[in-house]
Tab-separated table of C-alpha atoms in Angstrom:
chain	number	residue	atom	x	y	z
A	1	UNK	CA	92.558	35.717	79.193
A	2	UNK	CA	93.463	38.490	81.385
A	3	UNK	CA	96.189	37.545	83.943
A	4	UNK	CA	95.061	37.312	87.616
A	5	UNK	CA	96.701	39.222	91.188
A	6	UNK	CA	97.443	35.344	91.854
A	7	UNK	CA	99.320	34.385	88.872
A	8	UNK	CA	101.330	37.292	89.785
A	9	UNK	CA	101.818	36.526	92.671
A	10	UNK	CA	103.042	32.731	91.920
A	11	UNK	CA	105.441	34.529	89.864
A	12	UNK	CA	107.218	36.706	92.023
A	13	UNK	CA	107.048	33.762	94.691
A	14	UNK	CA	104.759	36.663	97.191
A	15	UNK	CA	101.478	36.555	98.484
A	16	UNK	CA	98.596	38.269	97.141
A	17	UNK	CA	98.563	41.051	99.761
A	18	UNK	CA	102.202	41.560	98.734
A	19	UNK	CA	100.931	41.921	95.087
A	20	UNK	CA	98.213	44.290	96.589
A	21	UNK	CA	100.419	46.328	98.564
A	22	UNK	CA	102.927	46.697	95.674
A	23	UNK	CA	99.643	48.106	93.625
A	24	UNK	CA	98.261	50.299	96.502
A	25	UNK	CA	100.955	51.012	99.349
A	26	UNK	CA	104.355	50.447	97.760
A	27	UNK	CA	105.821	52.503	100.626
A	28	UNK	CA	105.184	49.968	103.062
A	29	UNK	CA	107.368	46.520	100.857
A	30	UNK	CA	111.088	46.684	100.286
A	31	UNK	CA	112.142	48.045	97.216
A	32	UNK	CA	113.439	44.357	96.488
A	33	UNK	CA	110.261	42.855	96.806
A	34	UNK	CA	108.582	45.571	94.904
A	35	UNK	CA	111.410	44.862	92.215
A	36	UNK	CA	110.245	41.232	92.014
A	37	UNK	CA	106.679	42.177	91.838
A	38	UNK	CA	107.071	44.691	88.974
A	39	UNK	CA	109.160	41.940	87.253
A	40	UNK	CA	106.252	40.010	86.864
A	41	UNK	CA	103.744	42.574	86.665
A	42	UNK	CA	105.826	43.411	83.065
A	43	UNK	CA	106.259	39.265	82.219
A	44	UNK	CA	102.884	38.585	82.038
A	45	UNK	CA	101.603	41.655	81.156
A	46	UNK	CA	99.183	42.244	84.262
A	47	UNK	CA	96.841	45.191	83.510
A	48	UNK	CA	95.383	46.216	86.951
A	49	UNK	CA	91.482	46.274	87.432
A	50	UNK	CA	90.545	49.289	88.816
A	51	UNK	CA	86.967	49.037	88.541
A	52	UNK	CA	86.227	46.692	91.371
A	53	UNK	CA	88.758	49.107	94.005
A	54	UNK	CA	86.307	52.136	92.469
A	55	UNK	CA	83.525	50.675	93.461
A	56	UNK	CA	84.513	49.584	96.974
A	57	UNK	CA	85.700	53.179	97.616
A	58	UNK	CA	82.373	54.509	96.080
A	59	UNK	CA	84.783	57.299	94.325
A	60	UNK	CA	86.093	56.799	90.224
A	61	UNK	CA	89.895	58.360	90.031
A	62	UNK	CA	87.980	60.903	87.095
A	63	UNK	CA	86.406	64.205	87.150
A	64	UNK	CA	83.946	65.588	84.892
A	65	UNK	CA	83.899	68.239	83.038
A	66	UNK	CA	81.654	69.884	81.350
A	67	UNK	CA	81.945	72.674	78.543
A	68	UNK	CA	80.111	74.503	76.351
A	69	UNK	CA	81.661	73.951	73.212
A	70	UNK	CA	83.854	70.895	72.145
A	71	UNK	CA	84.211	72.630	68.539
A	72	UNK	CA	85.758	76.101	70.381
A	73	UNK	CA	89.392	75.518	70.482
A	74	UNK	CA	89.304	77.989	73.713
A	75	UNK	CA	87.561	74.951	75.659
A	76	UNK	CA	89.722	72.361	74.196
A	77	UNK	CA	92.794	74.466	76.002
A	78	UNK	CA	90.974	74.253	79.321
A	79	UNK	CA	90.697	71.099	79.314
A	80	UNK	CA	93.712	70.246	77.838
A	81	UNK	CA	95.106	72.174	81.258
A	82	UNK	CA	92.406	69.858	83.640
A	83	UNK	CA	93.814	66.647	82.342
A	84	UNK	CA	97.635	67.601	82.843
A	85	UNK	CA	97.234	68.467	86.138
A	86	UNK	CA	94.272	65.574	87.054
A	87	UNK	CA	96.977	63.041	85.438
A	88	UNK	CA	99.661	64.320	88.053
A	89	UNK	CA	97.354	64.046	90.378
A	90	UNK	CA	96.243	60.494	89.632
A	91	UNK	CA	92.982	61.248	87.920
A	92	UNK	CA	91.780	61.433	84.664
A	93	UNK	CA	89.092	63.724	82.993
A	94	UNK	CA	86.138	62.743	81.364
A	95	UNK	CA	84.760	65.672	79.484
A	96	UNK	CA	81.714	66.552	77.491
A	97	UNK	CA	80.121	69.484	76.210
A	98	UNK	CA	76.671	71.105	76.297
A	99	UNK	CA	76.343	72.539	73.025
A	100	UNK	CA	74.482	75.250	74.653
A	101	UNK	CA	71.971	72.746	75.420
A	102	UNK	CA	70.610	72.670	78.997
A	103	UNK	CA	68.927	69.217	78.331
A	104	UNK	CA	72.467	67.849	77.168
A	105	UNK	CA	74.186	69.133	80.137
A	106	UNK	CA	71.455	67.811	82.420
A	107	UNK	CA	72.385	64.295	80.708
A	108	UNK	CA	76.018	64.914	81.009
A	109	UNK	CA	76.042	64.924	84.796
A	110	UNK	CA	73.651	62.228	85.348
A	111	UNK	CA	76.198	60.200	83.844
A	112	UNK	CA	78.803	61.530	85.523
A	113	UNK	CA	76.926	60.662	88.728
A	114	UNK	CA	76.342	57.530	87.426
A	115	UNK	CA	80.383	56.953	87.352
A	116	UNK	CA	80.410	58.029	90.529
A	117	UNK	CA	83.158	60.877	89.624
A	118	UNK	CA	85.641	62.036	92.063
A	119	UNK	CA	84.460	65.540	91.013
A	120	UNK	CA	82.309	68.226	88.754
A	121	UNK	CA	84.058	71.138	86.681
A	122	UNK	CA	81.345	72.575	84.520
A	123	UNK	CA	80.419	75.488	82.567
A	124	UNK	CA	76.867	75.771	83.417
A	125	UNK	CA	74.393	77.522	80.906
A	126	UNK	CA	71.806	79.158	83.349
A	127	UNK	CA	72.036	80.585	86.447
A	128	UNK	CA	70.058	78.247	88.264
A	129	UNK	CA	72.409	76.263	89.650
A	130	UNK	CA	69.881	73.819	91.992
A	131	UNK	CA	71.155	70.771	90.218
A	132	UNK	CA	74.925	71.605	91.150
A	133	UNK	CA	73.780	72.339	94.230
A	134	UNK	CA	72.449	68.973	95.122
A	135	UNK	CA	75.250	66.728	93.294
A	136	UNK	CA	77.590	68.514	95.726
A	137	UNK	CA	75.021	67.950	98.593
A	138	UNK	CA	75.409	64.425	97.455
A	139	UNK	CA	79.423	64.496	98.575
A	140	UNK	CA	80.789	65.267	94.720
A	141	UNK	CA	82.974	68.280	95.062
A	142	UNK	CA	81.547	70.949	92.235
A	143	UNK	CA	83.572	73.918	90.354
A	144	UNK	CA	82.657	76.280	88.444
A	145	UNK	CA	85.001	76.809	85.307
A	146	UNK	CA	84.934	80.138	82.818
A	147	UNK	CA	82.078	81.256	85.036
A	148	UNK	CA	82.010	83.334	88.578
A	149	UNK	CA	79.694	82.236	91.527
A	150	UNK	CA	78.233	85.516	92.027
A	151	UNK	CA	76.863	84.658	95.578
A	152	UNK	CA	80.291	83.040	96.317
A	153	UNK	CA	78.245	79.706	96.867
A	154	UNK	CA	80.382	77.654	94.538
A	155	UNK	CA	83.909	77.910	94.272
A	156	UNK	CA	85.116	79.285	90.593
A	157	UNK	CA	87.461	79.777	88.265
A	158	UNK	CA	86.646	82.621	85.644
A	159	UNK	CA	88.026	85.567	83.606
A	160	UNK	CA	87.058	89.198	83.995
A	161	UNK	CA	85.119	89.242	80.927
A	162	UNK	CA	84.011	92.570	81.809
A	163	UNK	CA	86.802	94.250	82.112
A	164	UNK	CA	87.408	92.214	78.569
A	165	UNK	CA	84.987	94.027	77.211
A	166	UNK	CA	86.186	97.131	77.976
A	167	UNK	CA	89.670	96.264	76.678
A	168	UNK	CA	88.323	95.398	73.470
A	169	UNK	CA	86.331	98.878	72.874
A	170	UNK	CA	88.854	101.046	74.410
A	171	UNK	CA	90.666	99.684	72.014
A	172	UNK	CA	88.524	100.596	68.810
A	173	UNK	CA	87.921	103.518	70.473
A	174	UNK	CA	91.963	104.785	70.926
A	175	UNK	CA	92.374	103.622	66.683
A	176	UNK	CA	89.476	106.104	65.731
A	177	UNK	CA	86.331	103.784	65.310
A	178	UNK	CA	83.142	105.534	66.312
A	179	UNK	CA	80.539	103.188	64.780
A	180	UNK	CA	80.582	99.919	66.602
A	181	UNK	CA	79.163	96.764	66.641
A	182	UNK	CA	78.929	94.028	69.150
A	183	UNK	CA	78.253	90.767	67.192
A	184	UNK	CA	77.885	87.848	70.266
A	185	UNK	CA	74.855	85.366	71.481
A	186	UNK	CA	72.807	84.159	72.818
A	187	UNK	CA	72.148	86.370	75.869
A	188	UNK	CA	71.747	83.461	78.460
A	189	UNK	CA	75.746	82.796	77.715
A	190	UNK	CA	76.912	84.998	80.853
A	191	UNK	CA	80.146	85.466	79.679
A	192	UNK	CA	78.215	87.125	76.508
A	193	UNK	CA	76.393	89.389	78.740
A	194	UNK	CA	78.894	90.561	80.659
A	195	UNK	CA	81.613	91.307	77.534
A	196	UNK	CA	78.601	93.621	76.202
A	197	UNK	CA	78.247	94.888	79.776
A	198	UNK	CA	81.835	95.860	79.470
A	199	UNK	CA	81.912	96.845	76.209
A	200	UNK	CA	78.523	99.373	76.986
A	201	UNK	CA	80.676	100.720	80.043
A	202	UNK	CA	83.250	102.361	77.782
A	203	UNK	CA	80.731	103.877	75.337
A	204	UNK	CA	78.777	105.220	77.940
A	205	UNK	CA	81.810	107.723	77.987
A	206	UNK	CA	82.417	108.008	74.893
A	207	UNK	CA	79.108	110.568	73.665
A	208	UNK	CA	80.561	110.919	70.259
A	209	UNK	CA	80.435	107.042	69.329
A	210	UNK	CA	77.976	104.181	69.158
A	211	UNK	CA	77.143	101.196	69.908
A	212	UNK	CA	74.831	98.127	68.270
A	213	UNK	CA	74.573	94.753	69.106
A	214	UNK	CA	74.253	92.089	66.543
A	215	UNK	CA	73.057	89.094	68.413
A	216	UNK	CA	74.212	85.571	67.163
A	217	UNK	CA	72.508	81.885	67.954
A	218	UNK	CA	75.520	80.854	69.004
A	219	UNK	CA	79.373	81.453	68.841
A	220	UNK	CA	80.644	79.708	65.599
A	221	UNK	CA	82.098	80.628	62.738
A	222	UNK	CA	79.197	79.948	60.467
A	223	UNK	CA	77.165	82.631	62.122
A	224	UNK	CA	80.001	85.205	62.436
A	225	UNK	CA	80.192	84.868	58.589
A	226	UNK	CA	76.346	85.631	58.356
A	227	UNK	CA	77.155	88.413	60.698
A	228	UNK	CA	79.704	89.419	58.307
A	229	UNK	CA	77.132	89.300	55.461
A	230	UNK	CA	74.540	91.151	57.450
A	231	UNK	CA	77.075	93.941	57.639
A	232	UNK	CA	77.878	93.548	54.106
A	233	UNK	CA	74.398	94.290	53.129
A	234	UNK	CA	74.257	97.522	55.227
A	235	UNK	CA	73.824	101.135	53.836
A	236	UNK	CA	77.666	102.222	53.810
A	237	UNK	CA	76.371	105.570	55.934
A	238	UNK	CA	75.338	103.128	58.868
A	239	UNK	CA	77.571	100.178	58.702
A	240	UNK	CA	80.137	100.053	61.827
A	241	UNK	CA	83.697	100.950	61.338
A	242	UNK	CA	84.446	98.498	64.557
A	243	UNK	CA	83.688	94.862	65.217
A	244	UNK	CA	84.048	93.479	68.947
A	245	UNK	CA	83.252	89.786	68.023
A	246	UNK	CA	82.179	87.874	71.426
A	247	UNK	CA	84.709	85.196	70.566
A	248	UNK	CA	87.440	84.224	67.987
A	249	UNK	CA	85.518	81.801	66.272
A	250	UNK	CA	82.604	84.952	65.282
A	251	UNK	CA	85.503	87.491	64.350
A	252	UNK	CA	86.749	84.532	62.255
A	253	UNK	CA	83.390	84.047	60.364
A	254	UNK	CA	83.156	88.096	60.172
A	255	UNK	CA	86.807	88.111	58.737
A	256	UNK	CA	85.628	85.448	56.255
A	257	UNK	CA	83.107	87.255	55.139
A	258	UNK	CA	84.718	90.329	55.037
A	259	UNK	CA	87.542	89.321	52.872
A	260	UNK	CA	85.890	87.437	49.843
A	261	UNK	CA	83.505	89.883	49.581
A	262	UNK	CA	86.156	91.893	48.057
A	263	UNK	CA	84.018	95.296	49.069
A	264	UNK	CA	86.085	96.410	52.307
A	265	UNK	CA	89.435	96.187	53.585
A	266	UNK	CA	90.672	95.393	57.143
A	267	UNK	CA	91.290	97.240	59.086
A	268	UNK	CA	91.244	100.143	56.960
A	269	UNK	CA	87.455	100.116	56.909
A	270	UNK	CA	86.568	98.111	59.848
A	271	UNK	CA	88.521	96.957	62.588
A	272	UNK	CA	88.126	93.675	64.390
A	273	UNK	CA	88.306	92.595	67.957
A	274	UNK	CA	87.801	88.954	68.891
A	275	UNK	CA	87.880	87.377	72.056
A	276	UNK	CA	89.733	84.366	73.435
A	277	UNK	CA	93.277	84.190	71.662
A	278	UNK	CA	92.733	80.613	70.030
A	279	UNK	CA	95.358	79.912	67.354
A	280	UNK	CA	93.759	80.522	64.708
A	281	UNK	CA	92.861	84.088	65.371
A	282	UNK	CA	97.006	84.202	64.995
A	283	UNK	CA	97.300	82.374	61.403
A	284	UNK	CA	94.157	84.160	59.994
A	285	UNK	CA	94.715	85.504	56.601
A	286	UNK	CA	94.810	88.698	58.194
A	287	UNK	CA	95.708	87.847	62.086
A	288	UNK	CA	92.705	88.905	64.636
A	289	UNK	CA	93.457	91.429	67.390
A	290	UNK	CA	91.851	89.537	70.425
A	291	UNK	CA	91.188	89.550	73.989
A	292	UNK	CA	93.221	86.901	75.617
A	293	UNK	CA	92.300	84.421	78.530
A	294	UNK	CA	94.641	81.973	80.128
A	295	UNK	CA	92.658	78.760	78.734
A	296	UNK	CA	95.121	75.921	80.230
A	297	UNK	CA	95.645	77.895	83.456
A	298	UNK	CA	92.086	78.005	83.849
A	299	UNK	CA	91.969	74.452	83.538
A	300	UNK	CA	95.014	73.195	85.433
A	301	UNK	CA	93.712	75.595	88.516
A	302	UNK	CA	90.253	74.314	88.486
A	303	UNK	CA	91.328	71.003	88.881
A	304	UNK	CA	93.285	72.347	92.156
A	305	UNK	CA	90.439	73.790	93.957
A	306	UNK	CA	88.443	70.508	92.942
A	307	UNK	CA	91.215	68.431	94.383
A	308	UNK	CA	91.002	71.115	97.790
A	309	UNK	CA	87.342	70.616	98.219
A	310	UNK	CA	87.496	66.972	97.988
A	311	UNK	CA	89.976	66.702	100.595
A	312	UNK	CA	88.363	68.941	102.496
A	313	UNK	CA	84.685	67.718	101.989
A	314	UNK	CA	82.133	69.660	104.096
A	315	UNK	CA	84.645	72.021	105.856
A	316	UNK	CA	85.670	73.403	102.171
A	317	UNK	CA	86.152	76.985	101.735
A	318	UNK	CA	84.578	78.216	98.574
A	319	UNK	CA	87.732	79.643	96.560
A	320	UNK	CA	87.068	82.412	93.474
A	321	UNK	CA	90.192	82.716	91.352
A	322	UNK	CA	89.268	85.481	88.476
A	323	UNK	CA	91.419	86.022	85.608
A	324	UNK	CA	92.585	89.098	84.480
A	325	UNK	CA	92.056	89.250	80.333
A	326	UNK	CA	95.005	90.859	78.088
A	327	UNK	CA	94.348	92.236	74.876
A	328	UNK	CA	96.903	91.038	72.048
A	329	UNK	CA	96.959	93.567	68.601
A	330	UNK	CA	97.370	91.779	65.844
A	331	UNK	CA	96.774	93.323	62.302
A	332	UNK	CA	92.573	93.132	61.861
A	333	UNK	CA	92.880	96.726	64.195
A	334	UNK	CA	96.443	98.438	62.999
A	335	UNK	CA	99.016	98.077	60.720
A	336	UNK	CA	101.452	94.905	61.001
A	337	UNK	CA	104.208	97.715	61.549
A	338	UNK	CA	101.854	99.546	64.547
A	339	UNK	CA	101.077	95.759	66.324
A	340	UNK	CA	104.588	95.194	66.416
């Protein structure tokens, strides 16, 4: 049987509003009284009830978040960064991920309404953002996470994945490559679009050199490995001599690919660029240049602004943090010696 505020209370030899204020307000007993209380909070192993103090203040102590990828190591690091700082902030995070899947996220945050969450981090799919729009309407606070608010309607935390773009061509570009490919999808993934936008930008200047898009369902490795085989299968005259893989997990399937095929060497005849600097881009059989975002400070400073625009509640100022992205050489562009 679970033990009761009473029985604790009997114990210590307090009232139950002592108990309660031990729990809640410890600031306003003496530290001997709140000694005597823990003492018997620890004797007869009292596990507080927070449900029922949820429910009276209409709030849970969690967030939600909501990614697009649980299998992506890059979203695993954001919200690796959301719980540390929700956790020093007394909050927990409840997180869940789309799978690119805008019926699965529509579930998600019905059932994070349902809890009655304290707040909403989410990478949303579309652009239509009318749902988010009346959950905050609603009084739940609502950041956007990996994604900017373009009309500076919802607060945000995101990475330049523009400018990422560029970084990752430029790149190719300064080693020689003149025949690239960008392998990335689907196209209704914004950060996709705008790392092609980026990566288009550069070329534009660049008349001697090309550039193709390979679209992709989705960002795994399994289809950056078909990626890889679809480039295997090209005529040697047109296959690319640079990759600029939308994320690590693609240049990871491409590298796969690549390398049992026994045909072509990287970098020598094609270069990669990934995107995203998950670990395993480092411990690849032949480590993955990348484009690097800040995954757990992403995370820990969502969480902030949430925290902000729940104290705040309808006089919050819409805050946009944006990242900027680093590239990291590894040896999939340039010799181990060169990286170094």
């Amino acid at each position: 049987m679970a033990v009761s505020v009473k029985e604790v209370a009997a114990e210590a030899g307090v009232s139950v509003g002592t108990v309660s204020n031990v729990l809640n307000r410890p600031q306003v007993v003496s530290e001997h009284t709140v000694s005597k209380v823990t003492a018997a909070i620890e004797k007869l192993g009292f596990v507080r009830n927070d449900a029922a103090r949820q429910l009276r203040a209409g709030r849970s102590r969690s967030f939600g978040l909501v990614v697009l990828d649980a299998r992506n190591p890059f979203f695993m690091d954001v919200t690796q960064g959301a719980q540390h700082r929700a956790l020093d902030n007394g909050y927990t995070v409840l997180m869940g991920a789309s799978d690119n899947s805008l019926s699965t996220e529509q579930q998600l945050l019905d059932l994070f309404e349902e809890q009655r969450v304290a707040g909403v981090l989410i990478s949303p799919l579309h652009s239509d953002l009318s749902r988010l729009w009346r959950i905050r309407e609603a009084g739940t606070p609502v950041v956007l996470v990996d994604r900017g608010s373009g009309d500076r309607s919802f607060s945000s935390v995101s990475v330049d994945d523009v400018e990422g773009g560029r970084i990752a061509v430029r790149h190719l570009l300064d080693i020689g490559r003149k025949r690239i490919t960008f392998v990335g999808g689907p196209q209704s993934i914004e950060q996709v679009q705008h790392r092609l936008t980026g990566a288009q930008s550069v070329l534009a200047q660049a008349p001697d050199a090309v550039l193709e898009h390979m679209p992709t369902k989705n960002l795994t490795v399994l289809e950056g490995r078909a990626a890889g085989e679809r480039i295997l299968a090209m005529d040697p005259a047109q296959r690319p001599d640079g990759i600029f893989a939308a994320n690590d997990l693609l240049a990871l399937g491409i590298l796969q690919a690549l390398v049992m095929s026994g045909e072509l060497s990287v970098p020598e005849d094609i270069a990669l660029v990934g995107y995203d600097n998950i670990d395993f881009a480092e411990s690849a059989v032949i480590p993955i240049t990348t484009v690097r975002q800040p995954a757990e400070e992403i995370g820990r400073t969502a969480v902030d602004v949430l925290l902000r625009e729940a104290e705040a509640g309808d006089q919050a100022v819409r805050e946009q943090f944006v990242f900027t992205p680093k590239l990291v050489v590894r040896a999939s562009t340039v010799a181990p010696s060169q990286a170094r």
